[in-house]
mmCIF file of C-alpha atoms in Angstrom:
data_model
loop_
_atom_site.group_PDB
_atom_site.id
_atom_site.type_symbol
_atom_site.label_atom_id
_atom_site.label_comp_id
_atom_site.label_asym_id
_atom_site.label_seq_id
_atom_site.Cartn_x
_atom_site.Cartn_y
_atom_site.Cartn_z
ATOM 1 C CA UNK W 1 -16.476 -35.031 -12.897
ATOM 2 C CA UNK W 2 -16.206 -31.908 -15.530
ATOM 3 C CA UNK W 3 -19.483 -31.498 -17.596
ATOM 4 C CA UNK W 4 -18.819 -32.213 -21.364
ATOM 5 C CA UNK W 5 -20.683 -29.870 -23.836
ATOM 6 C CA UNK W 6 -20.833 -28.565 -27.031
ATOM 7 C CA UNK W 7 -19.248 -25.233 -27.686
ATOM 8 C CA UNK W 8 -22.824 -24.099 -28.345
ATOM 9 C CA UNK W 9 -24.235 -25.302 -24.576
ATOM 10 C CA UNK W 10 -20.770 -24.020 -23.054
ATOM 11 C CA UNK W 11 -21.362 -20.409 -24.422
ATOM 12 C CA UNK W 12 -25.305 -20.839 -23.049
ATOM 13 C CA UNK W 13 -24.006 -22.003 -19.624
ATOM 14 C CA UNK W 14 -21.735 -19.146 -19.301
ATOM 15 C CA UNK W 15 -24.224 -16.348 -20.937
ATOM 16 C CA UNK W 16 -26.659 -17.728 -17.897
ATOM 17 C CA UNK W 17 -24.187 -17.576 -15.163
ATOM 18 C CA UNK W 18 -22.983 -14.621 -15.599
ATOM 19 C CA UNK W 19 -26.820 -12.908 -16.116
ATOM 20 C CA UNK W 20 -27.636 -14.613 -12.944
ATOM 21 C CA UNK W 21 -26.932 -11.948 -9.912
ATOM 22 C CA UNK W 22 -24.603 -13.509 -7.727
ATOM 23 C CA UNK W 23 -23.707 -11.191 -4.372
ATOM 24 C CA UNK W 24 -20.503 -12.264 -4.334
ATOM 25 C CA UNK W 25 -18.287 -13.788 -7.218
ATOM 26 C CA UNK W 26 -17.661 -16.765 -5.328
ATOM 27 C CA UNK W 27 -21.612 -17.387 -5.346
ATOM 28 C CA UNK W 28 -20.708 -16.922 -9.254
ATOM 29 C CA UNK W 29 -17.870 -20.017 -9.636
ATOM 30 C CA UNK W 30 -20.264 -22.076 -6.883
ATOM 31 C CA UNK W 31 -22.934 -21.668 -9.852
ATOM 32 C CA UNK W 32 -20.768 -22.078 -12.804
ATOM 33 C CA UNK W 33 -19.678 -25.869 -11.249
ATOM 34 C CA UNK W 34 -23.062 -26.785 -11.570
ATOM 35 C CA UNK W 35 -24.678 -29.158 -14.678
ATOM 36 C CA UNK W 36 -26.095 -27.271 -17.498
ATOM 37 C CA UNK W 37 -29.951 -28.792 -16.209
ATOM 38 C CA UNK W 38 -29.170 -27.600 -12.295
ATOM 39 C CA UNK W 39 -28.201 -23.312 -14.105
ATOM 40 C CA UNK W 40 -31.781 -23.991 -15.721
ATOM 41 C CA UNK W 41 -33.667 -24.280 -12.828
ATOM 42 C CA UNK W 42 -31.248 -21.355 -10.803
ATOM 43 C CA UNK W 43 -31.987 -18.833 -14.048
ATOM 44 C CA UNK W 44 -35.839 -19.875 -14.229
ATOM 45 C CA UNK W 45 -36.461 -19.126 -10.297
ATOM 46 C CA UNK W 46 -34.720 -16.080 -10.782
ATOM 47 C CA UNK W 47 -35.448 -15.158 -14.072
ATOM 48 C CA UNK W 48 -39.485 -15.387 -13.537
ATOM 49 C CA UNK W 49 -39.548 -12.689 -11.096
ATOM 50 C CA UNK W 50 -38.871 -10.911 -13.746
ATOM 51 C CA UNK W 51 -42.080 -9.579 -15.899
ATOM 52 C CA UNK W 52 -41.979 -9.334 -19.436
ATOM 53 C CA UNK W 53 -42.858 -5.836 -20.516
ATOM 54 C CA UNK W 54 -45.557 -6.765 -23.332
ATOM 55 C CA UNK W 55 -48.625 -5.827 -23.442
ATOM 56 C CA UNK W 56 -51.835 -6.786 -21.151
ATOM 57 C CA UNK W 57 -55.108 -7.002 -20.409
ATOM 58 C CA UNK W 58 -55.592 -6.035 -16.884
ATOM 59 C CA UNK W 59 -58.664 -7.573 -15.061
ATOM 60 C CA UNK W 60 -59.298 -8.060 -11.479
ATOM 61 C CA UNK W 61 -59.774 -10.999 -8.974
ATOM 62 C CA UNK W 62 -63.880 -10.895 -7.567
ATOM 63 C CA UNK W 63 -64.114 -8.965 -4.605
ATOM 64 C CA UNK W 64 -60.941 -7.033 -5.156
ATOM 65 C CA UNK W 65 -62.346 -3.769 -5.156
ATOM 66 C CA UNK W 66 -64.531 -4.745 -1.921
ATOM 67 C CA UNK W 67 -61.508 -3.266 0.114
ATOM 68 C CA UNK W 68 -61.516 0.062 1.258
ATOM 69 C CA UNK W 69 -59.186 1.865 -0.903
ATOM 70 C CA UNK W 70 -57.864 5.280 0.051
ATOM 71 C CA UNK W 71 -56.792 8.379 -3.343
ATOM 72 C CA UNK W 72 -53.286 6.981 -2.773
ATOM 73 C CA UNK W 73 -53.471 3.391 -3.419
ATOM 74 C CA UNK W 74 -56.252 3.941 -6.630
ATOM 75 C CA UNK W 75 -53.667 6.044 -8.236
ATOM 76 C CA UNK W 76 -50.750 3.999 -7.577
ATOM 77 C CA UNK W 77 -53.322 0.507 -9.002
ATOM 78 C CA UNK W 78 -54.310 2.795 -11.899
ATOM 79 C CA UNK W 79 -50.570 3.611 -12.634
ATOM 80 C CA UNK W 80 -49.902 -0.764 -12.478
ATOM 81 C CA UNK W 81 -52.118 -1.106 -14.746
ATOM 82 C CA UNK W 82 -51.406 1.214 -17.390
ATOM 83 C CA UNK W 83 -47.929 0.023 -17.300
ATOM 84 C CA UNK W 84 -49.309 -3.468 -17.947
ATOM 85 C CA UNK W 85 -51.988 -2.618 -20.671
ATOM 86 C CA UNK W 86 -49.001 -0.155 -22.368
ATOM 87 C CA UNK W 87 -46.685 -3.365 -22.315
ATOM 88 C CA UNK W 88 -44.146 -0.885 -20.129
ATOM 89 C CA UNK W 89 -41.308 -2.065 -17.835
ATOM 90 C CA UNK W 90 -42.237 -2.499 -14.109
ATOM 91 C CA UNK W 91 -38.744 -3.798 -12.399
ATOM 92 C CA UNK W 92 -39.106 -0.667 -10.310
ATOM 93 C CA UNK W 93 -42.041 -1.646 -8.797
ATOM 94 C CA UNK W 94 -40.268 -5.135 -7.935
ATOM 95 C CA UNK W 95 -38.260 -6.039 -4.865
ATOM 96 C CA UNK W 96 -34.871 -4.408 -5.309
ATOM 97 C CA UNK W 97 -33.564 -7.714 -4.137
ATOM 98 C CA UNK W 98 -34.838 -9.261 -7.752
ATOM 99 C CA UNK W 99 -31.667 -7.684 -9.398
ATOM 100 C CA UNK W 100 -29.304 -8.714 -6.888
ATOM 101 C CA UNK W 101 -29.801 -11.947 -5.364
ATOM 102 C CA UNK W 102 -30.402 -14.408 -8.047
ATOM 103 C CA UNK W 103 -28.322 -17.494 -6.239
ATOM 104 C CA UNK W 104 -27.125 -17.137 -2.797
ATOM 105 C CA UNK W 105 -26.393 -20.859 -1.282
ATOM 106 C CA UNK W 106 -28.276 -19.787 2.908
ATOM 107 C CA UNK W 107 -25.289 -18.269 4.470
ATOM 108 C CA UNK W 108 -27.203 -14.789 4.909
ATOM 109 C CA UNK W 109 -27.857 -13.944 8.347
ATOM 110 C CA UNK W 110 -31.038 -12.488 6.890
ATOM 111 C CA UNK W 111 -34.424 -13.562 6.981
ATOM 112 C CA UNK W 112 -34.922 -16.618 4.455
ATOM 113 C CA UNK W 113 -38.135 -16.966 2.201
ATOM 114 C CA UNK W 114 -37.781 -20.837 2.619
ATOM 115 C CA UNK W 115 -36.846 -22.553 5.825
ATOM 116 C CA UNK W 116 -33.874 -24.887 4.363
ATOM 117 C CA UNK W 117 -32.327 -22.817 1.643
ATOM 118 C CA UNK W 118 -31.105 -19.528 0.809
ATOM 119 C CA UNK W 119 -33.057 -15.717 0.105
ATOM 120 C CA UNK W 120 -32.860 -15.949 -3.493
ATOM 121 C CA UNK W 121 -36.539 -17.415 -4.210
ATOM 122 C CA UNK W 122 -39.671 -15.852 -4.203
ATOM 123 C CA UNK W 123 -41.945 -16.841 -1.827
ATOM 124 C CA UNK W 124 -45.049 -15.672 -3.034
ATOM 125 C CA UNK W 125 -44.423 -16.972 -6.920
ATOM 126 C CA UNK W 126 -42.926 -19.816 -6.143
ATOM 127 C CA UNK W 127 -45.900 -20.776 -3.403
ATOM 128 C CA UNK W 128 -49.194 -18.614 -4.875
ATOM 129 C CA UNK W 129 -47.844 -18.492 -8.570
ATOM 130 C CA UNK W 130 -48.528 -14.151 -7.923
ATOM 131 C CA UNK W 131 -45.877 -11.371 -8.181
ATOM 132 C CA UNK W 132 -45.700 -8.544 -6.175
ATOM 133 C CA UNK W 133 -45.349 -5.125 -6.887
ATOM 134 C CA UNK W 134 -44.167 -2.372 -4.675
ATOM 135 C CA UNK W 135 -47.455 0.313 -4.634
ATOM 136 C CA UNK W 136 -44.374 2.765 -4.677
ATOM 137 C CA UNK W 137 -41.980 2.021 -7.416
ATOM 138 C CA UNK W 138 -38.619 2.445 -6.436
ATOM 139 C CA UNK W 139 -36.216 5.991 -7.596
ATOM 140 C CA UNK W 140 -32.672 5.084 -9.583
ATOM 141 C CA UNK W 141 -30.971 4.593 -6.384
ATOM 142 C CA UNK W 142 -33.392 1.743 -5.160
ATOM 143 C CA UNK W 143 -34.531 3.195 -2.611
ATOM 144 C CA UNK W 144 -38.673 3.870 -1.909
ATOM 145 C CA UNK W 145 -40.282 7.022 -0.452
ATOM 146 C CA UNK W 146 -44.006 6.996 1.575
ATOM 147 C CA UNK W 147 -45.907 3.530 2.529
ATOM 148 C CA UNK W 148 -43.560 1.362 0.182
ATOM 149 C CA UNK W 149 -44.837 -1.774 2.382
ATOM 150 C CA UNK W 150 -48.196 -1.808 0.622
ATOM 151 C CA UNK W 151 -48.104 -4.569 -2.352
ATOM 152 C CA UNK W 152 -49.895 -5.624 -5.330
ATOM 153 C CA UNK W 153 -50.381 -9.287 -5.876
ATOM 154 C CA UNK W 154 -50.578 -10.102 -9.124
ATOM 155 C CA UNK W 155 -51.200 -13.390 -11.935
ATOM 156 C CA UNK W 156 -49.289 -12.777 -14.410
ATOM 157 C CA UNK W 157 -49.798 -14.635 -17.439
ATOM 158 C CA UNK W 158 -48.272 -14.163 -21.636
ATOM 159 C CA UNK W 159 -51.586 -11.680 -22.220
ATOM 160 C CA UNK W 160 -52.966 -11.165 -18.803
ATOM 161 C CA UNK W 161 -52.044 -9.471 -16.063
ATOM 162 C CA UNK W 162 -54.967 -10.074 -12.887
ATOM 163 C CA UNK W 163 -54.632 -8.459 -10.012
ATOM 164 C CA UNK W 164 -55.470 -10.911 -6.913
ATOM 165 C CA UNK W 165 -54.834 -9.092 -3.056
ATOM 166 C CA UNK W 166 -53.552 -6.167 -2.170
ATOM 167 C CA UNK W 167 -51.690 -6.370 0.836
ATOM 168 C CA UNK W 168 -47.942 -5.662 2.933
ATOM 169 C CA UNK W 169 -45.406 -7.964 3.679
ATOM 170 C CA UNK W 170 -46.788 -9.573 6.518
ATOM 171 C CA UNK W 171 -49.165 -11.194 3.935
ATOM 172 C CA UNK W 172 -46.588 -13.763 3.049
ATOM 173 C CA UNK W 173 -47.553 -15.460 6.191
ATOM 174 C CA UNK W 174 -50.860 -14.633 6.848
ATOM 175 C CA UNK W 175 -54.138 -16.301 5.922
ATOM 176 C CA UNK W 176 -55.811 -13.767 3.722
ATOM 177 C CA UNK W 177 -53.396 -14.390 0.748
ATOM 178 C CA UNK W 178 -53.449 -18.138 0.326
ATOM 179 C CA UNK W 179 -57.775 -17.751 1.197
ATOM 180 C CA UNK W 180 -57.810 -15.545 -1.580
ATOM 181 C CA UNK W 181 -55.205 -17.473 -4.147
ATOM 182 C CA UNK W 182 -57.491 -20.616 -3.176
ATOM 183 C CA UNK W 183 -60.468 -18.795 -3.510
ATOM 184 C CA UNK W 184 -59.535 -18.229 -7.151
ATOM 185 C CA UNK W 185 -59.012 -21.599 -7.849
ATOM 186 C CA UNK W 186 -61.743 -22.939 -6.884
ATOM 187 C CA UNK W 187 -63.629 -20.399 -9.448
ATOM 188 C CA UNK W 188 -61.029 -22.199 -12.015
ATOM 189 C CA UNK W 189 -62.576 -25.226 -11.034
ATOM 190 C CA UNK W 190 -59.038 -26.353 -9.562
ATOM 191 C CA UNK W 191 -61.410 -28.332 -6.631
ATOM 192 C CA UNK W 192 -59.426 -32.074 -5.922
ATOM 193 C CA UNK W 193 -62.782 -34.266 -6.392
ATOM 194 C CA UNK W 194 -63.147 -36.910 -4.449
ATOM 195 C CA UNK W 195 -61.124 -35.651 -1.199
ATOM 196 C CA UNK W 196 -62.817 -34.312 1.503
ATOM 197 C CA UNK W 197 -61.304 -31.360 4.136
ATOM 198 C CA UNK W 198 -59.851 -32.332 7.768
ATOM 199 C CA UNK W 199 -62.968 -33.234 10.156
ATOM 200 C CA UNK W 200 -60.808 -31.986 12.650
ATOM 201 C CA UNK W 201 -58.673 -29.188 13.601
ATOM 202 C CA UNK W 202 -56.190 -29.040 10.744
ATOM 203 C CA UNK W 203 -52.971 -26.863 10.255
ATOM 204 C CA UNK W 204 -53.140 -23.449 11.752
ATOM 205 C CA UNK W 205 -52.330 -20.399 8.806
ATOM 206 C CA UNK W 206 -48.709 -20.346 10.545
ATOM 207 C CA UNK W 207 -48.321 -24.051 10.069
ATOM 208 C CA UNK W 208 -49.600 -23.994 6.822
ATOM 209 C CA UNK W 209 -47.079 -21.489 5.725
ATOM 210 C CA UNK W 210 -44.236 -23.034 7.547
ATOM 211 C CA UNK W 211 -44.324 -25.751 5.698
ATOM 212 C CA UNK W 212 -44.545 -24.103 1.924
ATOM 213 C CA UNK W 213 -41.902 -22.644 3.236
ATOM 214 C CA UNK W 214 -40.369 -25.784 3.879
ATOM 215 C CA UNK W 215 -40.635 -26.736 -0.078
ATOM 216 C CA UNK W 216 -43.956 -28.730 0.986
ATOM 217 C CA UNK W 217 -47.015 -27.941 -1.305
ATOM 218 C CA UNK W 218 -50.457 -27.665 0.899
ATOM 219 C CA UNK W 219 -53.933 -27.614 0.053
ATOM 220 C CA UNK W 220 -56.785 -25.100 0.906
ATOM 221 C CA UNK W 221 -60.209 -25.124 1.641
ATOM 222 C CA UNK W 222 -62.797 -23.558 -0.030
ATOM 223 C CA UNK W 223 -66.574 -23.911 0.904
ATOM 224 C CA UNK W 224 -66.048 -27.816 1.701
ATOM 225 C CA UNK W 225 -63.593 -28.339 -1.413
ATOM 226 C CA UNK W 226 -59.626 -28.756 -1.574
ATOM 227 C CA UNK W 227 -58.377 -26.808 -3.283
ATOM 228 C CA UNK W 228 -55.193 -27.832 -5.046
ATOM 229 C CA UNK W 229 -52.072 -24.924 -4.170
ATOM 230 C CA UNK W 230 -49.600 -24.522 -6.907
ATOM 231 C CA UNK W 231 -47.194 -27.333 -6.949
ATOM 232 C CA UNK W 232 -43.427 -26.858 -5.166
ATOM 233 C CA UNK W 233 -40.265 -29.071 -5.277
ATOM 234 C CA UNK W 234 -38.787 -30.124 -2.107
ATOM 235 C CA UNK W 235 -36.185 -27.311 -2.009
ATOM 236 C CA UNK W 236 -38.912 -24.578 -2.253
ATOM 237 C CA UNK W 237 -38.922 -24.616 -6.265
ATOM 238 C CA UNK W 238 -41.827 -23.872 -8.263
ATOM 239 C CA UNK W 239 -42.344 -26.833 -10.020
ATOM 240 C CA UNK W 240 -42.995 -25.202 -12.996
ATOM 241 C CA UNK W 241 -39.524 -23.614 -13.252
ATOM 242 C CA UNK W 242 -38.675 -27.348 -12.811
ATOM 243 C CA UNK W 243 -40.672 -28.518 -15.597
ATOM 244 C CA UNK W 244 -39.730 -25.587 -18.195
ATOM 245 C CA UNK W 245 -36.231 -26.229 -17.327
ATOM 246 C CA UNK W 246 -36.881 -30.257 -17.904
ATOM 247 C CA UNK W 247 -38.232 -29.443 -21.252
ATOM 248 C CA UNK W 248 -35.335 -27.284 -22.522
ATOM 249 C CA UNK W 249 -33.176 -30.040 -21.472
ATOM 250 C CA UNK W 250 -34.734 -32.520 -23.486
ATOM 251 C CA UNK W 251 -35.289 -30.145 -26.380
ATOM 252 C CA UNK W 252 -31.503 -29.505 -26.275
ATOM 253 C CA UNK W 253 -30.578 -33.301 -26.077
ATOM 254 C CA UNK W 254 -32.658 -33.692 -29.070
ATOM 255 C CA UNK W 255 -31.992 -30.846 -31.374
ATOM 256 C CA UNK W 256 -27.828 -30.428 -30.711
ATOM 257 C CA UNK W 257 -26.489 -33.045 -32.158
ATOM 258 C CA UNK W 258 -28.797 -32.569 -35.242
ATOM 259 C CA UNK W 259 -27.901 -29.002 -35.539
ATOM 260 C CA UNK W 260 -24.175 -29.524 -36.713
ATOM 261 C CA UNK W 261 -25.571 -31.479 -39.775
ATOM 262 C CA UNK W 262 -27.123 -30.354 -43.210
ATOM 263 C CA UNK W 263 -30.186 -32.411 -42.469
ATOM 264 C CA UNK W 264 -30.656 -31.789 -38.843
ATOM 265 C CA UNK W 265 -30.584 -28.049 -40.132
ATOM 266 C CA UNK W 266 -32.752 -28.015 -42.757
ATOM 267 C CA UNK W 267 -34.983 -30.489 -40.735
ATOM 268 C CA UNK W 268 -35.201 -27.633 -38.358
ATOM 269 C CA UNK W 269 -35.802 -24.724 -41.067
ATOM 270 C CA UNK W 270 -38.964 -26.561 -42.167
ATOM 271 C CA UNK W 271 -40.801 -25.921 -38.940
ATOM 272 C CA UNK W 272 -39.389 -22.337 -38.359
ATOM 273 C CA UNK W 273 -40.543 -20.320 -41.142
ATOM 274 C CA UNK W 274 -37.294 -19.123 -42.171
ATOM 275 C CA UNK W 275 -34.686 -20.496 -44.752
ATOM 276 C CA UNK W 276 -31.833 -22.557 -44.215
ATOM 277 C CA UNK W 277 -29.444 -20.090 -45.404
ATOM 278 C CA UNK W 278 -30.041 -18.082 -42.240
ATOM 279 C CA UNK W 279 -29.268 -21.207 -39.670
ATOM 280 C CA UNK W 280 -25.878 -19.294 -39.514
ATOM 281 C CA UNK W 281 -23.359 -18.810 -35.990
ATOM 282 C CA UNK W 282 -26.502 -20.655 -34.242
ATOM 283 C CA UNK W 283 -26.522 -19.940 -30.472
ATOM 284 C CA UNK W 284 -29.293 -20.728 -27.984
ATOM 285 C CA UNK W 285 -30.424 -18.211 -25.763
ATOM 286 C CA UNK W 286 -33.668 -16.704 -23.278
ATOM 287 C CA UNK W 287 -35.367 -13.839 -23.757
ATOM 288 C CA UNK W 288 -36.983 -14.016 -20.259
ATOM 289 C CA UNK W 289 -38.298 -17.635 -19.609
ATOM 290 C CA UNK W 290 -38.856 -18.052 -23.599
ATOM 291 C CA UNK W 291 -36.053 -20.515 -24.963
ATOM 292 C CA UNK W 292 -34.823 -19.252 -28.847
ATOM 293 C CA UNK W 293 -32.484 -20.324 -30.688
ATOM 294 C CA UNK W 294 -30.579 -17.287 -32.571
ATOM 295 C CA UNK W 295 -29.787 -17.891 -35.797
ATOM 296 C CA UNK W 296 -29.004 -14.708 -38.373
ATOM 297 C CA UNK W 297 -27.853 -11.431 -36.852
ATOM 298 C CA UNK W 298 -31.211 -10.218 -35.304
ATOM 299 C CA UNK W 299 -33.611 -12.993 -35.863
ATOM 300 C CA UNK W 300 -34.513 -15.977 -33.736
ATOM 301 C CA UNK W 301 -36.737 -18.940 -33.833
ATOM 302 C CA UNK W 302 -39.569 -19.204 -30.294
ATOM 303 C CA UNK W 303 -38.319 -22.901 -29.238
ATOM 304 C CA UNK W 304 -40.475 -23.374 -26.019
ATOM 305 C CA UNK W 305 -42.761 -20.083 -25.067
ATOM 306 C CA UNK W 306 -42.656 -19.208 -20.937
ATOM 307 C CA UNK W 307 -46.124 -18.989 -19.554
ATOM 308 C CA UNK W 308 -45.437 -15.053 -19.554
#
């Protein structure tokens, strides 16, 4: 059955779909016949491996600079983070696979970041909540010169950039990632109470990641404590894509209908800051994960703010 919506949803739908890289166009009409909510989630798990270029403070996970670091790699970190204190644009320093696989639906032969599904999520944000960054950022072509396996791991927050393990790519697998992500946590105080660890044997680190990669969300252990992983949806979501995207929804189902009356309007004006005479040609839009509304040419109103 054909989705019904507004004019203004229809032009948000299609502005999403077609920002969404798609490898092939029939990728792009497979997206488009999804609901409005489903394009949410696709543009959120794509869009957040994306970072923001605003500034931020740069601090660093305990123990990070315990590793053995040779000229090479302090440069390159030093570089990262003036980028992030000088609010600058790192999408070269991303996987080149960021601006081209957005949706893909598992028919690439490839190797898959989550068992069931498809290449188009990130493993390591969707699993760890961390981005990585290529050490070597990549020329206009895409293409990398040197050691361009070495990666950053980094939180990346609205004001704070923290950078958590440096590693490769066999770190997505390993146990020296998730140890260290959980480590963290438990400094957050993110410790289950109440639950103790296995008393015996438990899932091996290959297990372990087998089965985040399965869209299953599994717990560490820290000295005695469980430590509680950032959450995933059964088809290897982050949940909190899932929950932003939730929360635009029901933003949307509230304030559309209101927004093609005078009152709805002006009930709307009163908590933006701006007058009513500039709710004119109102269309939502993103500007990253942050939902706006756009109302006079060049201003828009922050609806619900992205965690970045």
């Amino acid at each position: 059955m054909q989705e019904e919506l507004t004019p203004r949803l229809f032009r948000l739908k299609c502005e999403l779909v077609t920002e969404i890289p798609c490898e092939t166009e029939a990728l792009r009409r497979e997206l488009a016949s999804q609901p409005l909510c489903y394009v949410l989630i696709h543009y959120m798990t794509w869009v957040d491996r994306l970072i923001p270029p605003r500034p931020r403070k740069v601090t660093v996970r305990k123990g990070f600079w315990e590793t053995r670091l040779t000229p090479e790699q302090m440069a390159a970190l030093a570089i990262i983070a003036a980028a992030f204190s000088g609010g600058r644009d790192l999408t070269r320093n991303l996987s080149g696979a960021t601006l081209i696989r957005g949706y893909s639906t598992g028919k690439r032969a490839a190797k898959r970041w989550v068992v069931r599904d498809d290449g188009h999520k990130d493993f390591a944000l969707n699993s760890y909540d961390l981005h990585h960054l290529h050490l070597v950022p990549s020329n206009r072509r895409g293409k990398r010169s040197g050691k361009s396996d070495q990666l950053l791991f980094v939180k990346v927050l609205r004001e704070e950039a923290r950078f958590i393990h440096l590693g490769d790519h066999r770190s997505f697998d390993g146990a020296e990632l998730p140890a260290t992500v959980a480590a963290e946590l438990a400094d957050e105080g993110w410790a289950v109470l109440g639950v103790q660890p296995p008393r015996e044997g438990g899932f091996s680190a290959s297990e372990r990641s087998r089965l985040r990669r399965s869209g299953f969300t599994v717990p560490e252990v820290v000295d005695g404590q469980v430590i509680a992983m950032p959450p995933l949806a059964m088809d290897g979501s982050s949940v909190f894509h899932v929950q932003h995207a939730s929360k635009i929804s029901r933003w949307l189902a509230h304030w559309e209908p209101r927004l093609d009356t005078p009152s709805g309007i002006a009930e709307f004006a009163s908590g933006s800051g701006l007058p009513v005479d500039q709710f004119t040609n109102m269309r939502w839009s993103f500007y990253y994960g942050d939902f706006c509304l756009q109302v006079e040419e060049g201003k828009s109103v922050l609806c619900i703010p992205w965690r970045r």
